[in-house]
Coordinates of C-alpha atoms and ligand atoms in Angstrom, one line a residue:
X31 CA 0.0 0.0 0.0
X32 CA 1.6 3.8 -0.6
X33 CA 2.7 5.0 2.3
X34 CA 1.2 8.5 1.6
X35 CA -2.0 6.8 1.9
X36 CA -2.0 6.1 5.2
X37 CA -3.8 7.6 7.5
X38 CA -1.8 9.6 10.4
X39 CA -4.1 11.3 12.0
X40 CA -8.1 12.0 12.5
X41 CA -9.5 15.2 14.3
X42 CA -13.2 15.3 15.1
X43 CA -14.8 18.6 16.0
X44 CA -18.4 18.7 17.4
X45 CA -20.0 21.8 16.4
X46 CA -23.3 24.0 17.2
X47 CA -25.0 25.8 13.7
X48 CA -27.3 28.0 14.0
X49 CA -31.2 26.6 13.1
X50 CA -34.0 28.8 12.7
X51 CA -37.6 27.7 14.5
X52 CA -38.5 25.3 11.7
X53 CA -41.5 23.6 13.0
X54 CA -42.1 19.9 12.9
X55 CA -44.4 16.9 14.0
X56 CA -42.1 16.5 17.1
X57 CA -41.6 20.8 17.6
X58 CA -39.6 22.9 16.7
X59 CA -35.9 23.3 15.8
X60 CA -33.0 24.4 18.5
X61 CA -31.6 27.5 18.3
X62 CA -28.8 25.6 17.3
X63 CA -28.3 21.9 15.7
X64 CA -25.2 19.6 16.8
X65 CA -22.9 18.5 14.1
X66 CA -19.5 16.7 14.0
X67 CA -17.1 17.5 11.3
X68 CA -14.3 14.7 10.8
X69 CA -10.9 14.9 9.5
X70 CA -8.5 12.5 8.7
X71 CA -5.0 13.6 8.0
X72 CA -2.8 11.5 5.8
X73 CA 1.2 10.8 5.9
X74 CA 1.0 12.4 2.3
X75 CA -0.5 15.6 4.1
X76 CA -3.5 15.3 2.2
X77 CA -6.6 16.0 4.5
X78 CA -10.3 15.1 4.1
X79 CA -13.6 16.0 5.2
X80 CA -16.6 14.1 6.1
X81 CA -20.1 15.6 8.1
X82 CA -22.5 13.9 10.0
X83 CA -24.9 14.1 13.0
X84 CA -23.3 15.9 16.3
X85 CA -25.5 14.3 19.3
X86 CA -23.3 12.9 21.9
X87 CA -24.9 9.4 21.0
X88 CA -22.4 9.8 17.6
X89 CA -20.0 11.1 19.6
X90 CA -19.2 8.4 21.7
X91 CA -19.0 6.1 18.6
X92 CA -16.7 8.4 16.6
X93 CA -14.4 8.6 19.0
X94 CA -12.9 5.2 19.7
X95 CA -13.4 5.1 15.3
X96 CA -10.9 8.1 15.4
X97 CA -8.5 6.3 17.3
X98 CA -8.6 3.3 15.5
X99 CA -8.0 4.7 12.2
X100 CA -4.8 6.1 12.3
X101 CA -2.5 2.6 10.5
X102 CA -5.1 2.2 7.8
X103 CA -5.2 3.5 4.0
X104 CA -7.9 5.8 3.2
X105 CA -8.2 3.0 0.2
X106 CA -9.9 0.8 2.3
X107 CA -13.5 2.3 2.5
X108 CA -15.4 -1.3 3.1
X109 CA -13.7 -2.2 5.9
X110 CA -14.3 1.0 7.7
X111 CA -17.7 -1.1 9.1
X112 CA -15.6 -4.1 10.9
X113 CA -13.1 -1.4 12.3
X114 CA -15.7 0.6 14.1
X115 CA -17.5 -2.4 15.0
X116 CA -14.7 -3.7 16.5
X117 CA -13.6 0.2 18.4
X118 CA -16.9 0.2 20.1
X119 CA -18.6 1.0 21.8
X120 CA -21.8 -1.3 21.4
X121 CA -23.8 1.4 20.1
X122 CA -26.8 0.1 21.9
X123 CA -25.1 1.3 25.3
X124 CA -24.0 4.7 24.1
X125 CA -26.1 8.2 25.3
X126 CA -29.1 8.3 26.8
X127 CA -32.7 7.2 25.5
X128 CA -34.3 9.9 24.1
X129 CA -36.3 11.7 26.8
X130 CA -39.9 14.1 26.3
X131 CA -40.0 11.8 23.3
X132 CA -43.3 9.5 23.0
X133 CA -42.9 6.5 21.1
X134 CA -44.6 5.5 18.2
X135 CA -47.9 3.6 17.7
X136 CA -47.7 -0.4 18.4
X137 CA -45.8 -1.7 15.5
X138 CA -43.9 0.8 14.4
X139 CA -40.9 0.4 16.9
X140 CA -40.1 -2.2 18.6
X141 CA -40.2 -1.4 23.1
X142 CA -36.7 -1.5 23.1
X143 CA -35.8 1.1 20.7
X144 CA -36.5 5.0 20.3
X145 CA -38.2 6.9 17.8
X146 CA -35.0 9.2 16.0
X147 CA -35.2 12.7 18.2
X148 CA -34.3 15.3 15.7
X149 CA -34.3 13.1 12.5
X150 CA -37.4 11.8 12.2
X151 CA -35.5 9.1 10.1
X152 CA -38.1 6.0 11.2
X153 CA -36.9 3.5 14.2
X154 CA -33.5 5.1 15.9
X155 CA -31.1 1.9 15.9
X156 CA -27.8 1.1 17.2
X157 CA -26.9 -0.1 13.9
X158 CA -28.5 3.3 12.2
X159 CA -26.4 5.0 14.9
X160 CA -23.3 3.5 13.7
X161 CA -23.6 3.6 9.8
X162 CA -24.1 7.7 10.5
X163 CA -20.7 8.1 12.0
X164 CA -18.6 5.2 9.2
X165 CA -20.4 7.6 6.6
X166 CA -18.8 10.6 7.3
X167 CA -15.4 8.5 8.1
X168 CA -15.7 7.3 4.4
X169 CA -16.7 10.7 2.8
X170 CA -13.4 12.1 4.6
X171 CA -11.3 9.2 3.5
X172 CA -12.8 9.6 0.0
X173 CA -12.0 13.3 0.1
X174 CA -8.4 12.4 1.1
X175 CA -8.1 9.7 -1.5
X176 CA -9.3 12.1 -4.3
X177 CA -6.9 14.8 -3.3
X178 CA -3.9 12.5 -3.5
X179 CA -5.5 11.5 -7.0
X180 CA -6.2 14.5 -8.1
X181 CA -9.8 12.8 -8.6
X182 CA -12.8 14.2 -7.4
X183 CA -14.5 11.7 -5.7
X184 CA -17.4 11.1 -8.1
X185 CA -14.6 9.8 -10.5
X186 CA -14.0 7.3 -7.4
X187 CA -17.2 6.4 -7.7
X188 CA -17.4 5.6 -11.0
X189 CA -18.0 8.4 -12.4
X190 CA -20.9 11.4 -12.6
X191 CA -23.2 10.8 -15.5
X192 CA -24.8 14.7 -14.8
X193 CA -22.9 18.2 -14.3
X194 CA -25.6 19.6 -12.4
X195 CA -27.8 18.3 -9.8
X196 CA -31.3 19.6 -8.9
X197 CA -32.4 20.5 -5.5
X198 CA -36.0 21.4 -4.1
X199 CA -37.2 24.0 -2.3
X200 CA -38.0 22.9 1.2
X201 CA -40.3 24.9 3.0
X202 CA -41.1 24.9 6.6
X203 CA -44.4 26.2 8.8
X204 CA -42.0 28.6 11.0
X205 CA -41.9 31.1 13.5
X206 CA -40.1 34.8 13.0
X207 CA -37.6 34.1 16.1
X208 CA -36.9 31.3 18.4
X209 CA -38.9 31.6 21.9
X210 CA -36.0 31.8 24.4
X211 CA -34.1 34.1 22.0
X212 CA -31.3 32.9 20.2
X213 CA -29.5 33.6 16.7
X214 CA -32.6 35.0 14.4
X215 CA -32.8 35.5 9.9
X216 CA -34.6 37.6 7.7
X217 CA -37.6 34.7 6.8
X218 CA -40.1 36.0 8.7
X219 CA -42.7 33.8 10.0
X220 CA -45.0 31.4 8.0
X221 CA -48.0 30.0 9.4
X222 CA -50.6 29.8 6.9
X223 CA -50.9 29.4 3.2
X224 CA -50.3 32.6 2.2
X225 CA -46.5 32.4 4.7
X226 CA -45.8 29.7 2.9
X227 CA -46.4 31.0 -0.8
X228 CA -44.4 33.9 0.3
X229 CA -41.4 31.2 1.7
X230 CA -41.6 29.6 -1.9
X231 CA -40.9 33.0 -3.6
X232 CA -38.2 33.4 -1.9
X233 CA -37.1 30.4 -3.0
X234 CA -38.0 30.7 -6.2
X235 CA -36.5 34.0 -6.7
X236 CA -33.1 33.7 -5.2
X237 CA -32.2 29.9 -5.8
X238 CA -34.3 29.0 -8.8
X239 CA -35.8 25.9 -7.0
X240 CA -38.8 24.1 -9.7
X241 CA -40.2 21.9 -6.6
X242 CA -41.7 22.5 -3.4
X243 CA -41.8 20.0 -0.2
X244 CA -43.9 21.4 2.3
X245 CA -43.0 19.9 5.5
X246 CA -46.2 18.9 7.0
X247 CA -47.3 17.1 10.5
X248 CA -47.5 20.9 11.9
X249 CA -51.3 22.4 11.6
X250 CA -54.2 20.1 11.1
X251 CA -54.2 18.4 7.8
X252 CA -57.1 20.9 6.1
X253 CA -54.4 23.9 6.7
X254 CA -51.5 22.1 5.2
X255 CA -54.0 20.7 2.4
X256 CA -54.9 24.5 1.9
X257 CA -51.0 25.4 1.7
X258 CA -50.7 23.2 -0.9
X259 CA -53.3 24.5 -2.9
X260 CA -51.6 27.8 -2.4
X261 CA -48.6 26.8 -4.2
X262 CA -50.3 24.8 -7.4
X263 CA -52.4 27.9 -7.6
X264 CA -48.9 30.3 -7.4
X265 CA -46.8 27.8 -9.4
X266 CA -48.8 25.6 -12.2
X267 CA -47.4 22.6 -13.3
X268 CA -44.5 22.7 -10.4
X269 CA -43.6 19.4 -8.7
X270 CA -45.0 19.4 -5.2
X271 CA -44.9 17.2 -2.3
X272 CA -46.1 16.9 1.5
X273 CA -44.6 14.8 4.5
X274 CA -45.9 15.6 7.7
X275 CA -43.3 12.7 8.9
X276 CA -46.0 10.0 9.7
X277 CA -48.8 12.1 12.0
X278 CA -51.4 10.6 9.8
X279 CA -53.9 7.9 10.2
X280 CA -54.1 5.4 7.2
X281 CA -58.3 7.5 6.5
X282 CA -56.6 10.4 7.2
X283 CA -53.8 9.7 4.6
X284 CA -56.5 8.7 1.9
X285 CA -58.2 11.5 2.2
X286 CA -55.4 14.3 1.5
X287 CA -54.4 12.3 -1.0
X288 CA -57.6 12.2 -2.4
X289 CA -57.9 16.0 -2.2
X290 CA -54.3 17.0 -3.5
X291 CA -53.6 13.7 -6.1
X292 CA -54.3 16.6 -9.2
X293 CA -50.8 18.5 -7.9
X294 CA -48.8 15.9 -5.7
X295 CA -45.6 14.4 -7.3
X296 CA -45.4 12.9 -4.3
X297 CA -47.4 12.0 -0.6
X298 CA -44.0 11.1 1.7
X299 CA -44.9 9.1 5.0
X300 CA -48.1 9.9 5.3
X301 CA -48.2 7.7 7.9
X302 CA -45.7 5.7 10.5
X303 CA -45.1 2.3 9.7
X304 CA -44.5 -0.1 6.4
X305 CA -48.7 -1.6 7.3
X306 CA -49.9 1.8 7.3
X307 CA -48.0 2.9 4.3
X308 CA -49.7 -0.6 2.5
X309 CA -52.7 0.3 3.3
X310 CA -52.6 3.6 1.9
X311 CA -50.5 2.9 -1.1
X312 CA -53.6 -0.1 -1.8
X313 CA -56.3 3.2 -1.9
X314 CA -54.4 5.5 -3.8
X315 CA -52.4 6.2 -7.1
X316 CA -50.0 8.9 -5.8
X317 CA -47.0 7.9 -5.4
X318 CA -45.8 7.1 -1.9
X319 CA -42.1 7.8 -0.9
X320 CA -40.3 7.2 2.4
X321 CA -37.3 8.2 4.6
X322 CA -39.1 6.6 7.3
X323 CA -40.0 3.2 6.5
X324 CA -37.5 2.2 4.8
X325 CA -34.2 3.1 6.3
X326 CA -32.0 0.5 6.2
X327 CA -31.3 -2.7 3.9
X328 CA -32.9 -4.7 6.1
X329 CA -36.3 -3.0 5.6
X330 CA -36.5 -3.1 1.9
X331 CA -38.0 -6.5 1.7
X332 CA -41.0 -5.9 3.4
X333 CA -41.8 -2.8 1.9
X334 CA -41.2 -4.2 -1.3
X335 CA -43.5 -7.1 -0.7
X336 CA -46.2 -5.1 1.1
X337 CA -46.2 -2.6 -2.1
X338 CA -45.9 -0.1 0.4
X339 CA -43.7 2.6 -1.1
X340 CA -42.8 3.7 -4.6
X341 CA -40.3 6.1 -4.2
X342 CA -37.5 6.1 -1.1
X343 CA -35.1 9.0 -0.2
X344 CA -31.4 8.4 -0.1
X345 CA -29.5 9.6 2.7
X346 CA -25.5 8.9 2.6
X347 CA -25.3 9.9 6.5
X348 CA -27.5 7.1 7.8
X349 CA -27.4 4.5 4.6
X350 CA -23.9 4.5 5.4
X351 CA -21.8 6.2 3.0
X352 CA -21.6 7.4 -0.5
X353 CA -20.9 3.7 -1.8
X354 CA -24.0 2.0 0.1
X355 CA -26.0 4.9 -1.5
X356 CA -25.0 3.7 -4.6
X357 CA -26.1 -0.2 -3.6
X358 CA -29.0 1.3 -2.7
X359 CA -30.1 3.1 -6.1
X360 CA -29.3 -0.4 -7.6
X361 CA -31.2 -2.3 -5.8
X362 CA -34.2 0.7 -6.8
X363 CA -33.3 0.0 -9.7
X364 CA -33.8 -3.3 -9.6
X365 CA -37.2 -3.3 -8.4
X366 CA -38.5 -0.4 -10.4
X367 CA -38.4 1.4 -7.5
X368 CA -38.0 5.6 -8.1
X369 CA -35.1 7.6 -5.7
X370 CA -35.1 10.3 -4.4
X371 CA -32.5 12.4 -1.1
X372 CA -33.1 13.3 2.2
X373 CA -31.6 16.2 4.2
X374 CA -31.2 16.8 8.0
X375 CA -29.8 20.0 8.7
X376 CA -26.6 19.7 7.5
X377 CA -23.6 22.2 6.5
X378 CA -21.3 22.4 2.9
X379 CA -19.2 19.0 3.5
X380 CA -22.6 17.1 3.6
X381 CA -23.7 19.2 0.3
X382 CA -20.7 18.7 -1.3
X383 CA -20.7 14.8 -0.3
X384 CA -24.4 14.6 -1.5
X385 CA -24.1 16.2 -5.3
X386 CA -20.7 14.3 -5.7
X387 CA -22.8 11.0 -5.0
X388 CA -26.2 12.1 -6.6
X389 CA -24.0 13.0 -10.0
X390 CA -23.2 9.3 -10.1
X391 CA -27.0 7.9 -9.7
X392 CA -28.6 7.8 -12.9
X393 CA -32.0 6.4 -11.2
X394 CA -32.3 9.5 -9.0
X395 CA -34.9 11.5 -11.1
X396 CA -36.6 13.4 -8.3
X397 CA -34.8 17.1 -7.2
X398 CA -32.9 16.2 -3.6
X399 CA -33.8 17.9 -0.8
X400 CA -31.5 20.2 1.5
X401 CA -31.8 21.8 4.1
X402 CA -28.9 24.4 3.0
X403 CA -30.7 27.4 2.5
X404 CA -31.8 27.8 6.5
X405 CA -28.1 28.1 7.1
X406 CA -26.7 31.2 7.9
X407 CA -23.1 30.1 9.0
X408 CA -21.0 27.1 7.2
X409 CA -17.6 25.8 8.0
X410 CA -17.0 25.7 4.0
X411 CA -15.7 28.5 1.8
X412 CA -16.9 30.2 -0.6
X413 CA -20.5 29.1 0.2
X414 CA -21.8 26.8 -2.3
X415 CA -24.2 28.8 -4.7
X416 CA -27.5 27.6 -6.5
X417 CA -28.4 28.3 -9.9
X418 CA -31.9 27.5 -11.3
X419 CA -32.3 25.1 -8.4
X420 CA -29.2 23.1 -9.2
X421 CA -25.5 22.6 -8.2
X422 CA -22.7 22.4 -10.8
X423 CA -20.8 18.9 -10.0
X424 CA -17.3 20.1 -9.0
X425 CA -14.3 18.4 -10.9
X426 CA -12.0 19.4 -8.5
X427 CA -9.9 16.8 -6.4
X428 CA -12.1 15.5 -3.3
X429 CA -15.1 16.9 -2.5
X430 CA -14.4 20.1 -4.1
X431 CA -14.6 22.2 -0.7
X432 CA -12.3 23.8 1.7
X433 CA -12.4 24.4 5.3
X434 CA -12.6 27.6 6.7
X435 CA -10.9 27.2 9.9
X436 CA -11.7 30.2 11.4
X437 CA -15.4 29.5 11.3
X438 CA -15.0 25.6 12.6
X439 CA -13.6 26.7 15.2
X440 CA -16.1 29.7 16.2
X441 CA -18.6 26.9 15.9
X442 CA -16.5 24.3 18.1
X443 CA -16.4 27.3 20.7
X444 CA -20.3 27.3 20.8
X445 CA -20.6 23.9 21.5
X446 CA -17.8 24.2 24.0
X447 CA -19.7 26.7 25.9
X448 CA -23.4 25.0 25.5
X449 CA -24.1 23.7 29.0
X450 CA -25.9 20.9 27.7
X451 CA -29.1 22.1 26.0
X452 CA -28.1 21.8 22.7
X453 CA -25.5 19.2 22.2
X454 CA -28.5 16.7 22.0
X455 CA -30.9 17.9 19.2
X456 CA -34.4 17.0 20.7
X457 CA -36.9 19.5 19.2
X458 CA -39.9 18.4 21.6
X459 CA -37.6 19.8 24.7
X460 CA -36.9 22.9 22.1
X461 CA -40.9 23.7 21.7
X462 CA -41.3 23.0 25.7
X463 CA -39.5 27.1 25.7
X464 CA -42.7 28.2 24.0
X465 CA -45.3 25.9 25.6
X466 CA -44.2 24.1 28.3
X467 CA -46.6 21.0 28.5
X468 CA -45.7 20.2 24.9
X469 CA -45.4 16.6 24.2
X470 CA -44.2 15.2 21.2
X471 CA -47.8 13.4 19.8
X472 CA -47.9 9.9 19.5
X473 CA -48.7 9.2 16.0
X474 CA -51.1 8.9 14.3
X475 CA -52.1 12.3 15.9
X476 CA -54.7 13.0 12.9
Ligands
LIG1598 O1 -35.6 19.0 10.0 O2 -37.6 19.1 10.7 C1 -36.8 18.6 10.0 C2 -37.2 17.5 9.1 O3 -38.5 17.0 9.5 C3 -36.2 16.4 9.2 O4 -36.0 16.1 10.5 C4 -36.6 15.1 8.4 O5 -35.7 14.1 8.7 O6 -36.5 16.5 6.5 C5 -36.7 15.2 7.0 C6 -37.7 14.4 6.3 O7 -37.8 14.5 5.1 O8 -38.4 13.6 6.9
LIG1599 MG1 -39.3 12.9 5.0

């Protein structure tokens, strides 16, 4: 193996970003969202990048990964999964269960495991858990790799088959300022239809965006129904989808989708579970998609056989890395099933990571979602810019980004002085400021 490919070194940094209220089926966002940026540092000096989720839970798995690294070539991606299997800890030991969090209905999660706090990314595993932290691990190796190459890292994955990659509009139900204070932005609240037109010409006017997803799961189903209408009536002929991240009931479900299937590209997790999502999927032609009930490999044959979904997001964070993504378009492909991308709030080395990846996926025919545009600070420079919706594929070696020091570490600082509150993303506890009884609902609330 070349020596320079070794790896010599691996810094993590946990960092607080700034989130603005986004509201959601479980609340509302933090002031601030944990993130951990790794780094691995080769004896060629080449350095790489990789994102993921910041909760201590990830935390206490990256760490003893970090150690273990430092001996091993950046080449060897696949056997990133025995090495942090074999650091520890058992990820079903690590952090606390999620607290103020209700879990789902019967069937949807089995007693002994959580419903995902912040993510709303279906069951929260320990094996979810741990292919989140190997994916940013891999992205940074990746990035190292290509630098020493002088590759990007789509050409490491076979190569892009796009230049540009679409991206959708993702609008929120929000307030104007977080309730207990806290970093603010120009937005502006939205809290009816007409908020949320307004939100989508935003979008429309300073990123180009074609399609819409209307986070939904906020207001009672006639008021989101009523936002959508809003937007077919402000945008003909745009793509449009709702996900109100499983608060449905399986009626409840059937009868939105009744009332929007004219304008919907797609209906995602209209309700929690793979049954519920049958039985909808049975009563309805619009297409169903998922970054709920079908989050891992393990729980694609069921959906497949239950007919439950027709289109399911990609997410390289908790699929576990850029190459699973790709196993996971193929076996889409396989089973004429459509693709599409999640986003979590997420900074520039996740962005970067998901347009290198989605260049390479021919399948993915759906704009990806991001959460970009809410960020107002990014440990990335020059901030990635959007042109009629879409992101030109960088060529460059890597990832195509650089760190901006400066900024990481103003962002490490924050989470260095957090005295606890906000390491652990939990957006029931952040909507408990504004109304203290606040319970997440058990689903299906409607
Ligand atoms: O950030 O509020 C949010 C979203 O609801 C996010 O947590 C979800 O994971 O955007 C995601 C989704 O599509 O379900
Ligand atoms: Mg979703």
């Amino acid at each position: 193996m070349d020596a320079k490919l070794i790896v010599e070194e691996v810094r993590l940094t946990p960092i607080l970003i700034s989130d603005p209220p986004l509201l959601n089926v479980q609340g509302v966002h933090q002031p601030a969202t944990p993130r951990l940026v790794v780094e691995v540092v080769t004896a060629g000096g080449a350095s790489g990048l990789g994102e993921t989720y910041g909760d201590s839970v990830y935390l206490d798995l990256a760490r003893p990964l970090a150690e273990a690294l430092p001996g091993h070539s950046v080449t060897d991606v696949n056997g990133l999964f025995a090495l942090a299997a074999a650091a520890g800890p058992d990820p079903s030991s690590a952090g606390a269960p999620d607290e103020g969090i209700d879990r789902p209905a019967a069937g949807v999660a089995p007693r002994d495991e959580g419903v995902d706090a912040g993510g709303l990314r279906g069951v929260r595993t320990a094996d979810k858990l741990r292919l989140s932290v190997v994916s940013a691990f891999e992205t940074a190796c990746l990035d190292a790799l290509g630098k020493t190459l002088g590759l990007p890292v789509h050409a490491l994955l076979g190569g892009k088959v796009r230049d540009t990659v679409e991206y959708s509009a993702y609008l929120f139900h929000r307030w104007d300022a977080h309730p207990g204070g806290g970093p603010t932005d120009d937005w502006g609240a939205a809290l009816d239809p007409a908020g949320i037109v307004a939100q989508a010409r935003r979008f429309d006017r300073e990123y180009g965006f074609r399609s819409f997803k209307l986070k939904g799961g906020v207001f009672e189903p006639e008021r989101e129904i009523a936002a959508i209408r809003a937007l077919a009536e402000a945008f003909p002929g745009r793509p449009l989808r709702l996900d109100p991240n499983g608060a449905w009931s399986v009626e409840t479900s059937l009868a939105v989708a009744r009332e929007l299937g004219d304008v919907l590209e797609y209906l995602e997790d209209p309700a929690s579970g793979t049954d519920a999502m049958a039985a909808i999927a049975a009563g309805t032609d619009v297409p169903l998609a998922t970054n709920m009930c079908v989050t891992t490999f393990e729980e694609v044959p069921e959906a497949l056989a239950k007919e439950a979904v027709r289109i399911v997001l990609c997410d390289h964070h908790y699929w576990g890395g850029l190459h699973r993504t790709r196993e996971l378009a193929a076996l889409c492909r396989t089973y004429g099933i459509g693709l599409s991308m999640h986003s979590n709030t997420h900074l520039g080395i996740s962005l970067a990571a998901m347009t290198q990846v989605a260049a390479t996926l021919p399948e993915l025919r759906y704009a990806c979602d991001t959460h970009y545009p809410w960020q107002t600070e990014d440990v990335v420079t020059p901030r990635p810019v959007f042109r009629a919706g879409r992101l030109t594929v960088s060529d460059a070696p890597g990832l195509g980004v650089a760190l901006d020091r400066d900024a990481l570490a103003a962002l490490h600082r924050r989470w260095l002085e957090d005295d606890g509150t906000l390491r652990d993303r939990d957006d029931a506890a952040a909507m408990r400021v504004a109304d203290p009884g606040w319970r997440a609902p058990r689903v299906p609330r409607w």
